[in-house]
CSV table of C-alpha atoms in Angstrom, one decimal:
chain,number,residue,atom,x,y,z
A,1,UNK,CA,23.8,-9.5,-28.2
A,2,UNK,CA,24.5,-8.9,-24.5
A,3,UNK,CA,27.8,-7.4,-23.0
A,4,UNK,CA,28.7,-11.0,-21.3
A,5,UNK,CA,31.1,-9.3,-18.9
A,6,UNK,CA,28.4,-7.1,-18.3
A,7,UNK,CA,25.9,-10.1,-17.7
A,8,UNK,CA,28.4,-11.8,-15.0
A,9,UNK,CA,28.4,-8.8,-13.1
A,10,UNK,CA,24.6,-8.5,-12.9
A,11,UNK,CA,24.5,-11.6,-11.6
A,12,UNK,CA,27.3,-11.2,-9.3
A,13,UNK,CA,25.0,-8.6,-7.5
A,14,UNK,CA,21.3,-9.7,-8.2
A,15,UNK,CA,22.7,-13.0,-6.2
A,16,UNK,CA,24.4,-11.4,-3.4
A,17,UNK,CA,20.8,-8.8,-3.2
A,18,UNK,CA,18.3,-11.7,-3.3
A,19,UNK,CA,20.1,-14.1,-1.0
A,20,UNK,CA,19.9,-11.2,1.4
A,21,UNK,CA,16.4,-10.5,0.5
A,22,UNK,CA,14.6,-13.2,0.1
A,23,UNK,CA,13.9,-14.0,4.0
A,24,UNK,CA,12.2,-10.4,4.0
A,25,UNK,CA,10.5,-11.3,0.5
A,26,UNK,CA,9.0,-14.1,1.5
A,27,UNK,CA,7.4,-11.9,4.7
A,28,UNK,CA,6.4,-9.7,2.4
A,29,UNK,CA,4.9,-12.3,-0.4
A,30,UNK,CA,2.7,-14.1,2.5
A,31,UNK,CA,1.5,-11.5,4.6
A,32,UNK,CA,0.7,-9.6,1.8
A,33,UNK,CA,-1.6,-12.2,0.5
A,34,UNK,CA,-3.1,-12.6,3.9
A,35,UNK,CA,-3.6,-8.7,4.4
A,36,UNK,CA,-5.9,-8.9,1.3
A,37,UNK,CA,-8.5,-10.6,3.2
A,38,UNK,CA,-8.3,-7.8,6.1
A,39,UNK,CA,-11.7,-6.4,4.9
A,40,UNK,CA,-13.7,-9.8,5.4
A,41,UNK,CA,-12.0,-10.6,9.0
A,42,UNK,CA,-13.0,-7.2,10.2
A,43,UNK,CA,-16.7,-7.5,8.9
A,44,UNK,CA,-17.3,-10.8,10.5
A,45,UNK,CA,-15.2,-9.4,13.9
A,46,UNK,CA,-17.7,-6.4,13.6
A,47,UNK,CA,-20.9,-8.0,12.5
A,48,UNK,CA,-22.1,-8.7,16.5
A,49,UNK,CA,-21.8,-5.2,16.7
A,50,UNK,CA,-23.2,-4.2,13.7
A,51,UNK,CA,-26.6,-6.4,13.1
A,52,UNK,CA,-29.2,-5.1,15.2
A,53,UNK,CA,-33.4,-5.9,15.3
A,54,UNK,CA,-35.5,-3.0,13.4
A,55,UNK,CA,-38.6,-4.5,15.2
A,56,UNK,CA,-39.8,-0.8,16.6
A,57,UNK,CA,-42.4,1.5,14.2
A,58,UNK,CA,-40.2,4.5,15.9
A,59,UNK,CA,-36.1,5.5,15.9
A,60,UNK,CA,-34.2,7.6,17.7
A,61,UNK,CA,-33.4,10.4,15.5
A,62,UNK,CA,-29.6,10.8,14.5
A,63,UNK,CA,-28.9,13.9,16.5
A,64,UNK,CA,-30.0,11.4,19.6
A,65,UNK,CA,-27.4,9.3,18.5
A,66,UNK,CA,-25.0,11.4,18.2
A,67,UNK,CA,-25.4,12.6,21.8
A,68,UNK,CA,-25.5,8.9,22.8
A,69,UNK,CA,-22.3,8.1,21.2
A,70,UNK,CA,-20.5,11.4,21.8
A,71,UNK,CA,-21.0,10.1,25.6
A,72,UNK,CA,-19.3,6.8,24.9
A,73,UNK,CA,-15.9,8.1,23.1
A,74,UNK,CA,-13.5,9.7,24.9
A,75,UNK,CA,-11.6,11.1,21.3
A,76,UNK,CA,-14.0,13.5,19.2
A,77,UNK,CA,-16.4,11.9,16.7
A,78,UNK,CA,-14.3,13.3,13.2
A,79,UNK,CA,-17.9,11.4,10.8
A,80,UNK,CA,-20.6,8.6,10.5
A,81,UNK,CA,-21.5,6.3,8.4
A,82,UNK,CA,-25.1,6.6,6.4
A,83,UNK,CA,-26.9,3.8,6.1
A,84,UNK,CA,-30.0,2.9,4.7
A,85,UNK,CA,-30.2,-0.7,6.0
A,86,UNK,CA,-32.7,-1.0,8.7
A,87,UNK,CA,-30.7,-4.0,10.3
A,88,UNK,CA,-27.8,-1.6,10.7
A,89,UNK,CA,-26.8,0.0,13.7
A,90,UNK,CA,-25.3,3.2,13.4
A,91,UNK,CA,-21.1,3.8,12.8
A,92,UNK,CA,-19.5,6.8,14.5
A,93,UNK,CA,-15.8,7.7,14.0
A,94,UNK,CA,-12.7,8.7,16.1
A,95,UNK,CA,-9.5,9.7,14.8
A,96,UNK,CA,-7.5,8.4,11.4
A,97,UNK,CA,-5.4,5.2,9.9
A,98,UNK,CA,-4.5,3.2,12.8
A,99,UNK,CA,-5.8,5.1,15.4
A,100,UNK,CA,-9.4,5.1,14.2
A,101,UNK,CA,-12.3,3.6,16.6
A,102,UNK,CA,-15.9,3.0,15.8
A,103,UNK,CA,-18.6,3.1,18.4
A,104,UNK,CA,-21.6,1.6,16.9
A,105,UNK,CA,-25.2,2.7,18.1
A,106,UNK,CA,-28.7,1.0,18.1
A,107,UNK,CA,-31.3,2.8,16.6
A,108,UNK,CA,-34.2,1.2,17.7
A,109,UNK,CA,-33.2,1.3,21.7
A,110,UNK,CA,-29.8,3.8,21.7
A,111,UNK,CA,-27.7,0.7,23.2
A,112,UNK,CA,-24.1,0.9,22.5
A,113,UNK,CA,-23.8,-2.4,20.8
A,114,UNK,CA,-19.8,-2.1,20.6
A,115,UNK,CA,-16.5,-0.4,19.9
A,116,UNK,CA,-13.9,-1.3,16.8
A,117,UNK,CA,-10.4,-0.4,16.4
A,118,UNK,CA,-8.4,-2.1,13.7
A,119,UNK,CA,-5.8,-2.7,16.2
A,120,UNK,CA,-8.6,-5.4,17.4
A,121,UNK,CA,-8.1,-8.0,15.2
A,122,UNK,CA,-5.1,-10.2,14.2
A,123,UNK,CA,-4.8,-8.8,10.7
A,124,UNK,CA,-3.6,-5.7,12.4
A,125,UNK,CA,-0.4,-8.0,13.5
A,126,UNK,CA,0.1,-9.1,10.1
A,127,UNK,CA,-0.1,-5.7,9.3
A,128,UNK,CA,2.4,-4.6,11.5
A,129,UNK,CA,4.6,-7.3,10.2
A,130,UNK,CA,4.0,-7.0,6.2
A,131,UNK,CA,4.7,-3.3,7.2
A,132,UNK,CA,7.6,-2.8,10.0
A,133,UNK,CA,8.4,-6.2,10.7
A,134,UNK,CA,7.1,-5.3,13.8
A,135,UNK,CA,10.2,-3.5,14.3
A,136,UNK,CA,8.4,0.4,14.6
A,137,UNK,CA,10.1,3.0,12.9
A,138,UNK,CA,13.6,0.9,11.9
A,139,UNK,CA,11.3,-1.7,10.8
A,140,UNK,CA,9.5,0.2,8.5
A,141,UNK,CA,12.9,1.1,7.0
A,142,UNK,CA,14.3,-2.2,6.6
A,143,UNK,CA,10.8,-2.8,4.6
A,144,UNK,CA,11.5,0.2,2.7
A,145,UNK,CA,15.5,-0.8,2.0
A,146,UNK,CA,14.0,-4.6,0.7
A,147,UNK,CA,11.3,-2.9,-1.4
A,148,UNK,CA,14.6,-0.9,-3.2
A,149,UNK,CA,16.7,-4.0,-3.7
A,150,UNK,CA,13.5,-5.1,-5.1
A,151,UNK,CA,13.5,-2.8,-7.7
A,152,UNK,CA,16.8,-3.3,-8.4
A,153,UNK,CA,16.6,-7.1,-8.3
A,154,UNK,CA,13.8,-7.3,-11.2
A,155,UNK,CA,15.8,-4.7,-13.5
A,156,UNK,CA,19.1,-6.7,-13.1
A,157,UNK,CA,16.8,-10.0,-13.2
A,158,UNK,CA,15.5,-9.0,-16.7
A,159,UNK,CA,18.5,-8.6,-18.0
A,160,UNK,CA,20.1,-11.7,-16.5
A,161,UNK,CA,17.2,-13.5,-18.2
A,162,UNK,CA,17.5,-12.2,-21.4
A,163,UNK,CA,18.7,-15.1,-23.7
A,164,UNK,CA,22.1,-15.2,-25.9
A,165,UNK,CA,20.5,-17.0,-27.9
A,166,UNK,CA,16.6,-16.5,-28.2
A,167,UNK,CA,14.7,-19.5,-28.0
A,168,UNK,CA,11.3,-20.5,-26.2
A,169,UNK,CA,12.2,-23.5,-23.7
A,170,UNK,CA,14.2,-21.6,-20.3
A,171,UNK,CA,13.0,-18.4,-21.9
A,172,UNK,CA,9.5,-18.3,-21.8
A,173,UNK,CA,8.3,-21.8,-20.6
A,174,UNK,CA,10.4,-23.6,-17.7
A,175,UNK,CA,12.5,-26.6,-18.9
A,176,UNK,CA,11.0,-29.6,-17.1
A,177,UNK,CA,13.2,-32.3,-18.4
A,178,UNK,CA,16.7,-31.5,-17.7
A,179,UNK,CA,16.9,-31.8,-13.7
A,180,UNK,CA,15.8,-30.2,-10.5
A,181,UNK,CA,18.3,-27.5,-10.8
A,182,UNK,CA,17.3,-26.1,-14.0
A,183,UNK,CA,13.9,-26.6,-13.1
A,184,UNK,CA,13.9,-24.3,-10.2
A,185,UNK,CA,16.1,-21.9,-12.0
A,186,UNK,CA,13.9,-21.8,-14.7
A,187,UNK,CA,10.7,-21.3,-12.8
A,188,UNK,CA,12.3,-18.6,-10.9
A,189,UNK,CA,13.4,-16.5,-14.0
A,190,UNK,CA,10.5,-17.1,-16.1
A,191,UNK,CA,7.7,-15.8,-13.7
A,192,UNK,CA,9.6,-13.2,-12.5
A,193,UNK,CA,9.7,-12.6,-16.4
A,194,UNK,CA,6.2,-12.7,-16.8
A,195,UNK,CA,5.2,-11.1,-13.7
A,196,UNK,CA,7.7,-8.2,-13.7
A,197,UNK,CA,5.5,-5.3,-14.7
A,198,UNK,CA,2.7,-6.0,-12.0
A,199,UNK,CA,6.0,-7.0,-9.4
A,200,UNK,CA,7.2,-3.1,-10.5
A,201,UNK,CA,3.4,-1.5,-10.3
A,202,UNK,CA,3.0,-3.4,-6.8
A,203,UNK,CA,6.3,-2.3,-5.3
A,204,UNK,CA,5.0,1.3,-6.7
A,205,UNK,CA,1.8,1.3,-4.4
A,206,UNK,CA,4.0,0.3,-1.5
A,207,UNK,CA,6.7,3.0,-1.6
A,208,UNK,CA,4.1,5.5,-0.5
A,209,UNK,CA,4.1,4.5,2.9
A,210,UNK,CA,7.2,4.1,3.7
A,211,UNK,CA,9.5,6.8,5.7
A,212,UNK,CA,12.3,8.2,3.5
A,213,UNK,CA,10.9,7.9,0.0
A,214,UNK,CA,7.0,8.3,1.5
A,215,UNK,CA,8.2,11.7,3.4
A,216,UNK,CA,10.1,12.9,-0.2
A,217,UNK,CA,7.5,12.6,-2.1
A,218,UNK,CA,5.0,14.0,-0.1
A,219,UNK,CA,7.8,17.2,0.1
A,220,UNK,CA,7.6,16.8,-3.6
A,221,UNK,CA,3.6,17.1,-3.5
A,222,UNK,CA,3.6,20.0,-1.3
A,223,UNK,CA,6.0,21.9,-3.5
A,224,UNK,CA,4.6,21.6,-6.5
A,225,UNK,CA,1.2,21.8,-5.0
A,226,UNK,CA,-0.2,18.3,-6.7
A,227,UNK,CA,-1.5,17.0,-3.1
A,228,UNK,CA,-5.1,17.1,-2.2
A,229,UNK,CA,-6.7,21.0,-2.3
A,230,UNK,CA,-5.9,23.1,1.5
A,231,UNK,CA,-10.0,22.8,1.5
A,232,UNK,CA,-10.3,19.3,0.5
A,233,UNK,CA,-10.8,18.4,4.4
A,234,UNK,CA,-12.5,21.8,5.5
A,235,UNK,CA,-9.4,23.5,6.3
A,236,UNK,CA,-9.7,27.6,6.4
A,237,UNK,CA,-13.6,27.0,5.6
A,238,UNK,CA,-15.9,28.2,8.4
A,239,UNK,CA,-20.1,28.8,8.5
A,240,UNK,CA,-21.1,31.4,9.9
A,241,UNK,CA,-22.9,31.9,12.9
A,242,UNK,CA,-26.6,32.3,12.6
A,243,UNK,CA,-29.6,30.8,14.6
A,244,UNK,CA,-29.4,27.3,15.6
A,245,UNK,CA,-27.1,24.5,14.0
A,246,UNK,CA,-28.7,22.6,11.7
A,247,UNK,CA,-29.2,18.5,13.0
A,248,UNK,CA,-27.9,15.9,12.3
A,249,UNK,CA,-31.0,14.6,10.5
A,250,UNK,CA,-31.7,17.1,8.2
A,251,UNK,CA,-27.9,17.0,7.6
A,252,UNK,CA,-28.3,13.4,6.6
A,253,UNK,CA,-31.1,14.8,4.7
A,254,UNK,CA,-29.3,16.9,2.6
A,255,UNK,CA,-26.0,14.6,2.2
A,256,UNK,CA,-28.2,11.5,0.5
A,257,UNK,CA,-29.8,14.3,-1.9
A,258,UNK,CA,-26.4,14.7,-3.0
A,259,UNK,CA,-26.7,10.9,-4.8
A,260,UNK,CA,-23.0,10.3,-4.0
A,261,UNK,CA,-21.6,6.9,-5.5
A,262,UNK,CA,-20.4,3.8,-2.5
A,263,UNK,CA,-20.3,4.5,1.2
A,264,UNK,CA,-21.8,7.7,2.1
A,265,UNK,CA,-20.1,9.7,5.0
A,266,UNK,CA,-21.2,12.9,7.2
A,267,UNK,CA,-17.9,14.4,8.5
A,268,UNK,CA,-19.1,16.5,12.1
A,269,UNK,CA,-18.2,19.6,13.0
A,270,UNK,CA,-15.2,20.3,15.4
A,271,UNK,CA,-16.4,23.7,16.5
A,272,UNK,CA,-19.8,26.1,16.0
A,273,UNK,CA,-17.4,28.0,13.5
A,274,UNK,CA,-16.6,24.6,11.3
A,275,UNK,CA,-18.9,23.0,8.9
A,276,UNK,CA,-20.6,19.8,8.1
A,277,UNK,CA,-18.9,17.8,4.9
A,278,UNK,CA,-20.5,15.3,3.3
A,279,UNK,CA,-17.8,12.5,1.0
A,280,UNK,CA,-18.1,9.2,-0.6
A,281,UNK,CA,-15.7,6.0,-0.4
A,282,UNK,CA,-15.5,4.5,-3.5
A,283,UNK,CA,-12.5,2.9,-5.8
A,284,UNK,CA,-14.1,4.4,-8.7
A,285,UNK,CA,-11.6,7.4,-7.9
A,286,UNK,CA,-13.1,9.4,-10.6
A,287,UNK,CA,-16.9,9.8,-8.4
A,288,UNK,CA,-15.1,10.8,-5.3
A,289,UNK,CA,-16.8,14.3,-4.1
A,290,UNK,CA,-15.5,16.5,-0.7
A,291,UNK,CA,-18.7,18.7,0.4
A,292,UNK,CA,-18.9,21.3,2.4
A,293,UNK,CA,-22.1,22.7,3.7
A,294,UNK,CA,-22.5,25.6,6.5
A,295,UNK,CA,-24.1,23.9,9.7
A,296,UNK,CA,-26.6,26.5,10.1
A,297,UNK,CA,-28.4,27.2,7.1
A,298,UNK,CA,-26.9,24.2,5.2
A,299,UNK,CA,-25.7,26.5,2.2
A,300,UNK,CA,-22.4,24.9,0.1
A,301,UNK,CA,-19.5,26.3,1.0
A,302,UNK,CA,-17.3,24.4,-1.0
A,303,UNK,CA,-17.3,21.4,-3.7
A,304,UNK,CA,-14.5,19.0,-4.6
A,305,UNK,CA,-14.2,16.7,-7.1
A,306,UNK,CA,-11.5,13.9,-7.9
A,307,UNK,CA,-10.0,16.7,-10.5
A,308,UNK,CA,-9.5,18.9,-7.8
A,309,UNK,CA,-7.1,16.9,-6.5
A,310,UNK,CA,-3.6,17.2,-8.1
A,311,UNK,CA,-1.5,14.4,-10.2
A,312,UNK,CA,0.9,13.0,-7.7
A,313,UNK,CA,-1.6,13.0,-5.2
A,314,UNK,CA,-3.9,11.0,-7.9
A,315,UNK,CA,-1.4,9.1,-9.0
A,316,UNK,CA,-0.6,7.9,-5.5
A,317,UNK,CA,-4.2,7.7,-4.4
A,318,UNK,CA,-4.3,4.8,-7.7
A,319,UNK,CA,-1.2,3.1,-6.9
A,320,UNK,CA,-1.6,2.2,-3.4
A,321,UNK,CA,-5.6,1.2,-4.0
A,322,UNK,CA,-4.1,-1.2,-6.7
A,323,UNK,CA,-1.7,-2.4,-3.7
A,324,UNK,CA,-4.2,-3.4,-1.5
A,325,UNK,CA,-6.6,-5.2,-4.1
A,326,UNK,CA,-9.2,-2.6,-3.5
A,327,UNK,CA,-10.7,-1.7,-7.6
A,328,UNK,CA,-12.4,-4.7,-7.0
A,329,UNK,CA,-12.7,-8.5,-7.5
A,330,UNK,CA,-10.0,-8.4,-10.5
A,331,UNK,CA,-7.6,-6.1,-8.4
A,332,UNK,CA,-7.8,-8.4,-5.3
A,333,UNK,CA,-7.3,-11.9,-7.5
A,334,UNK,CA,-3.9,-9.8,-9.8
A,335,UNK,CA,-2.6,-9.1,-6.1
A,336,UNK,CA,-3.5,-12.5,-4.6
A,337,UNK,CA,-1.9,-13.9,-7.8
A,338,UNK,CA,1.0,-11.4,-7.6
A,339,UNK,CA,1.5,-12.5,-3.7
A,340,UNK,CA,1.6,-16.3,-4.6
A,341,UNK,CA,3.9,-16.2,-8.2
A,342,UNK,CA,6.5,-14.1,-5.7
A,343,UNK,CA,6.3,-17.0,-3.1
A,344,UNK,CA,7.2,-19.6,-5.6
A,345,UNK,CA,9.6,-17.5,-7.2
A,346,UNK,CA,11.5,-17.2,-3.8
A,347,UNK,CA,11.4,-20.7,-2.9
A,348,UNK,CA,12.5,-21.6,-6.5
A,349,UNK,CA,15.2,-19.1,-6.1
A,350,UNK,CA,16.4,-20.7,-2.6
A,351,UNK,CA,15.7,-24.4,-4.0
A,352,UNK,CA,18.1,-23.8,-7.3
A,353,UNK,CA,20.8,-21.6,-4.4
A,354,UNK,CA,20.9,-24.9,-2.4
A,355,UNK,CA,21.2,-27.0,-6.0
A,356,UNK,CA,23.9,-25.1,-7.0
A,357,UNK,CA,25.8,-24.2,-4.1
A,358,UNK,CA,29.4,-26.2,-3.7
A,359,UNK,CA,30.0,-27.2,0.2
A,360,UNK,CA,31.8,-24.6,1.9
A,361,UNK,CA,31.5,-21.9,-0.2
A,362,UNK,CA,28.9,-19.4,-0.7
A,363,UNK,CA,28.4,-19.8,-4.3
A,364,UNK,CA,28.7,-15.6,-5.4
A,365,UNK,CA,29.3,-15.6,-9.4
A,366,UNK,CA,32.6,-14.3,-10.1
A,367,UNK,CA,33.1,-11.0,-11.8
A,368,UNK,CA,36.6,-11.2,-14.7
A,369,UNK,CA,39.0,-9.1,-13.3
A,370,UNK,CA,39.1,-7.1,-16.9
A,371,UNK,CA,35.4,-5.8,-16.6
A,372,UNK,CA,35.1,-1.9,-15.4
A,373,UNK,CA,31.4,-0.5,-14.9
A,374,UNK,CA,30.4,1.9,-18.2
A,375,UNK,CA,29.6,5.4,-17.8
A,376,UNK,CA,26.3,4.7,-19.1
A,377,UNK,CA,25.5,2.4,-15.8
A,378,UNK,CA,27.2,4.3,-13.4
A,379,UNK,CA,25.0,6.9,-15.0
A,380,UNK,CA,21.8,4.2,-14.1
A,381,UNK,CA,22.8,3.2,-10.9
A,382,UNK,CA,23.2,7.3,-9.9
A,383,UNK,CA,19.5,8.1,-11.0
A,384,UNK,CA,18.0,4.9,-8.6
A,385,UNK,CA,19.9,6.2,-5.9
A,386,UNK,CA,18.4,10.0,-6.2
A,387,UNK,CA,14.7,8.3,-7.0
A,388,UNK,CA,15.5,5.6,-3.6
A,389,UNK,CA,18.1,7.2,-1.1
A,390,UNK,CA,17.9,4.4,1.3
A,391,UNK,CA,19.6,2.1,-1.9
A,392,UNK,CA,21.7,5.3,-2.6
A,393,UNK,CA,22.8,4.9,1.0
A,394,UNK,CA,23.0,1.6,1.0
A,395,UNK,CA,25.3,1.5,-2.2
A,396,UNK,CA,27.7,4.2,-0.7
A,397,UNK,CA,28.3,1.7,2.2
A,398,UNK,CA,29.0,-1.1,-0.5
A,399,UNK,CA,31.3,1.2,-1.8
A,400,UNK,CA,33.1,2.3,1.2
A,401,UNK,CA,33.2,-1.4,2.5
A,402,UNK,CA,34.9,-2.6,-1.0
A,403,UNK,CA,37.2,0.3,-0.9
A,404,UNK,CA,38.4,-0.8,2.7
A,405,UNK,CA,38.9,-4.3,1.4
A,406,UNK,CA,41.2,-3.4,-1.5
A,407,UNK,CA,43.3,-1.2,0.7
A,408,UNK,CA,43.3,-4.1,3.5
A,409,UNK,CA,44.6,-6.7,0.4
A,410,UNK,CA,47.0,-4.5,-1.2
């Protein structure tokens, strides 16, 4: 049986936490399920720039193309994009994340068919929005704050739920017969029942990115030394010096022998002392490889594998795929289906708030005056604030504040 006292004071908080949350929730529910389709919107913003005519017997040869598009970019070219479509015209890349550009080049004639950035569609808005709440840096840290309560909200939630008495209507199945404000209640508590775990996995493949717990646990990676190898992007690895650099052809050459699984990439040399890497994109984590191949004689310098790489980093890498929908049609229709059970949740929780709510009150449970918090929560309470600081710091300053109002009513 549950602690009742206990139960009241849950609820006291998980209601104060999600009427404060839920404006950012609801952000976060609907531009999430838009930012799934980010892939498609750039591939039909791109595809003028990408569809070209093969209609000559002859192409320029890749190192041509290189020089052509090296011409057009004012950032260094970091890879390219192998292709073996003939209707293709050939990707070169600039920089990382946000600030990567393509330039795109036609094989048959060398034209410079056009330039990408993801900051050139409106996805990279909604972006910005599911993100930082186009806020910058404090925004991001709101995001991050939400994404705590979050946590928070679904463990306290669960146990709110949890029956007195166990039974299957209002439990597991909504009750649909005994008014609007059960309804809604209902609906509320039993998807975010159902939909808890993947609620808890998504949140997981979000926290990454964020600022405070993002920066900690990369600290954590580099500590322990369970990021990505030093040598995983060429770093300390150098060819030496011999006779002409290999091209870019017989580079190409060399990187489809290596029978690499999904989108095949030919990272270019910085310098005549760095090297040619050849490395696959593909959510089959397991078949990613990191080659590195001296640009003169195209010996191997150094192979990487997806074991190389160490657990958090793995772990990581996994979570924040699964975020973004990307392990394929499955992963993309969980998170789409994720997005849209948190979206109804919300609104269920605001339509049962405004059901319940008396005129000019706020509606907060109360809390009996006789109920302490156990060791054994305090205990709780202290390990989610070490694992989140920005709820640790945000529970502090609940602390203080109440303090201040006991000493203010005395």
């Amino acid at each position: 049986m549950k602690d009742r006292k206990l139960n009241q004071w849950l609820w006291k908080w998980h209601f104060i936490a999600g009427l404060i949350s839920l404006p950012f929730v609801l952000v976060l529910s609907v531009t999430g399920a838009m930012y799934l389709f980010n892939p498609q919107v750039e591939d039909d913003y791109k595809s003028s720039m990408t569809k070209v005519i093969n209609n000559k017997a002859s192409k320029l040869s890749y190192q041509e193309q290189w020089l052509i598009a090296k011409k057009n970019m004012k950032k260094p070219l970091n890879s390219m994009i192998v292709s073996n479509d003939n209707q293709l015209a050939t990707e070169f890349i600039a920089g990382r994340f946000s600030h990567k550009k393509s330039v795109f080049v036609d094989p048959n004639t060398g034209e410079v068919t056009g330039k990408f950035s993801p900051k050139d569609t409106w996805m990279y808005t909604i972006r910005k929005l599911h993100g930082e709440l186009l806020g910058g840096s404090f925004g991001t840290k709101i995001i991050e704050l939400i994404a705590c309560w979050m946590i928070v909200l679904i463990i306290t939630g669960l146990y709110v739920w949890w029956p007195f008495k166990r039974g299957v209507r209002g439990v597991f199945l909504p009750r649909l017969n005994e008014g609007k404000r059960t309804f809604f209640r209902d609906l509320h508590a039993v998807l975010g029942f159902w939909f808890s775990g993947l609620l808890l996995l998504t949140l997981a493949g979000g926290l990454p990115w964020t600022d405070v717990f993002g920066g900690e646990f990369k600290w954590i990676q580099k500590v322990t030394n369970t990021g990505y190898p030093k040598t995983w992007s060429g770093r300390g690895l150098t060819s030496e010096i011999e006779g002409e650099a290999l091209t870019l052809d017989k580079m190409i050459e060399i990187a489809k022998g290596q029978n690499l699984k999904g989108e095949l990439y030919v990272g270019l040399p910085k310098s005549e002392k760095s090297t040619f890497s050849v490395f696959n994109k593909t959510f089959d984590l397991d078949a990613q490889r990191m080659l590195h191949f001296d640009q003169y004689d195209g010996s191997l310098i150094k192979k990487h594998t997806w074991s190389d790489v160490g657990v958090l980093m793995r772990s990581r890498m996994w979570v924040m795929a699964f975020h973004q929908g990307q392990f394929g049609g499955w992963n993309f229709w969980i998170m789409f289906g994720v997005a849209l059970m948190l979206t109804i949740m919300s609104i269920a929780a605001i339509a049962s708030y405004i059901l319940r709510k008396q005129k000019g009150t706020w509606g907060v449970p109360k809390v009996p005056k006789t109920f302490s918090v156990s060791s054994s929560i305090i205990i709780i309470i202290g390990i989610l604030c070490v694992l989140l600081p920005l709820f640790g710091l945000s529970v502090l300053l609940i602390y203080v504040t109440t303090l201040f109002q006991r000493k203010a009513a005395q």
